[in-house]
Amino acid sequence: MELIGSVKNYDWGKLGQESFVAKLAAANDGQFELDVNKPYAELWMGDHCSGPSLISATGEELGSFIQRDPVGNLGPDACKLSYLFKVLSIRKALSIQVHPDKSEAVKLHAQYPDIYKDPNHKPELAIALTDFQAMCGFRPYGEIYSLLKEWPELEALLGKDKIQKLETGGEEALRELYTSLMHSKPKELETCISQMLAKINAKSDPTSLDQLFQQLHKDFPNDVGLLSIYFLNVLSLKPGQAIYLSANVPHAYLTGDCIECMACSDNVVRAGLTPKFKDVDTLLRLISYEGAAAESKFFQPVQLDPARQAHTRTFIPSVKDFAVAETRVPQGVGEYTISNGANGCILLVCSGRAKLTPVGMDPIGLEFGKIVFVPARTGSELRLVIEESGSEFIVYQAMTNDFIEQ
Ligand SMILES: [Zn+2]
């Protein structure tokens, strides 16, 4: 089933043709009209009620299509897609955030249904499509200590003794320090930030962290999230590299394009770099204060069947809700087989051309921007005939995570 994805024009998205989301949408949807001044932030592929995909041929929502034959579409043990598949094109930073775990999500949803709209957890996987920058998890405590110590302005804002404690105090010292950052008074925060900015602007040889400060300040002046760059790891991902955000890990995407897959939920606890509501008390209660090196945050894929699927890498997180496979078939390979998920899967083609030839069904042409829902009843093997196109054939595939026991 070919799908039309749902495009989100959030303010932080890349503009017009700069946006990979817009390029995919233009190729995916014949009705799509590109406006060069408009931000195109996200492309959603799935059955989430806030942005359901449509069946191209009929205009029916994917969710209702699935419901007409749940067993044929998703297999005997599911009635709804367990994941939401997305592409993001980011021009300016998304808010610093954490996502609650399942039991916490149930409580938050019961208590504040207007803010936390569903009772599900929202672990996320992001795979870079272009050079991609993100903040992820707290830095090692010693690293935070050395960074903060360089700034008398931060000592004035947070307290010299509190910063000093971080040298040996570990998690508890960080909790105390981060709590006082999040509770700092707006006037004092403003003074601190403007003094730091003046110093940074006067530098003849600014560091990459200085430049990030300047960049974020343009979009979020006086936002407490600006100072998080000294607390959180700043990661630069190359295309194909990934990060996985489990519950309670603080993170923010800064720039670039990525594939994203997550459990089907919208529960976000925000901590800065946002005009939206910041639930500071919940954040401070949930956030993981574990400090770890930036390199430890990269998430590695596995090759499940190197003999038969040499061109496929699968990202398998520790939750049942989803897994993502990336297939890159070079030119010159005539045929290639990928696996369907036990609950079906969604394919997104990012480059090249191929024909999907499901047994007993008409072949489907796959090219840039094509989104296809493959029902469970199609079987476990999906045969591709790769066509000459001058570039490798790249397809991303989201499915329920059958690769772990839980
Ligand atoms: Zn997130």
Short mmCIF file of N, CA, C and O and ligand atoms in Angstrom, two decimals, residues 97 99 122 124 251, ligand 1:
data_model
loop_
_atom_site.label_atom_id
_atom_site.label_comp_id
_atom_site.label_asym_id
_atom_site.label_seq_id
_atom_site.Cartn_x
_atom_site.Cartn_y
_atom_site.Cartn_z
N GLN A 97 14.64 18.12 26.39
CA GLN A 97 13.51 17.35 26.89
C GLN A 97 13.91 15.99 27.44
O GLN A 97 15.02 15.51 27.17
N HIS A 99 11.70 12.06 28.15
CA HIS A 99 10.44 11.35 28.00
C HIS A 99 10.28 10.40 29.17
O HIS A 99 11.24 9.72 29.53
N LYS A 122 8.00 6.99 25.44
CA LYS A 122 8.38 7.47 24.10
C LYS A 122 9.89 7.39 23.89
O LYS A 122 10.56 8.41 23.68
N GLU A 124 13.15 6.98 21.76
CA GLU A 124 13.35 7.48 20.39
C GLU A 124 14.69 7.03 19.84
O GLU A 124 15.67 6.96 20.57
N HIS A 251 17.81 15.38 26.24
CA HIS A 251 18.33 15.51 24.88
C HIS A 251 17.68 16.68 24.17
O HIS A 251 16.63 17.17 24.56
ZN ZN B 1 12.69 13.54 22.33
#
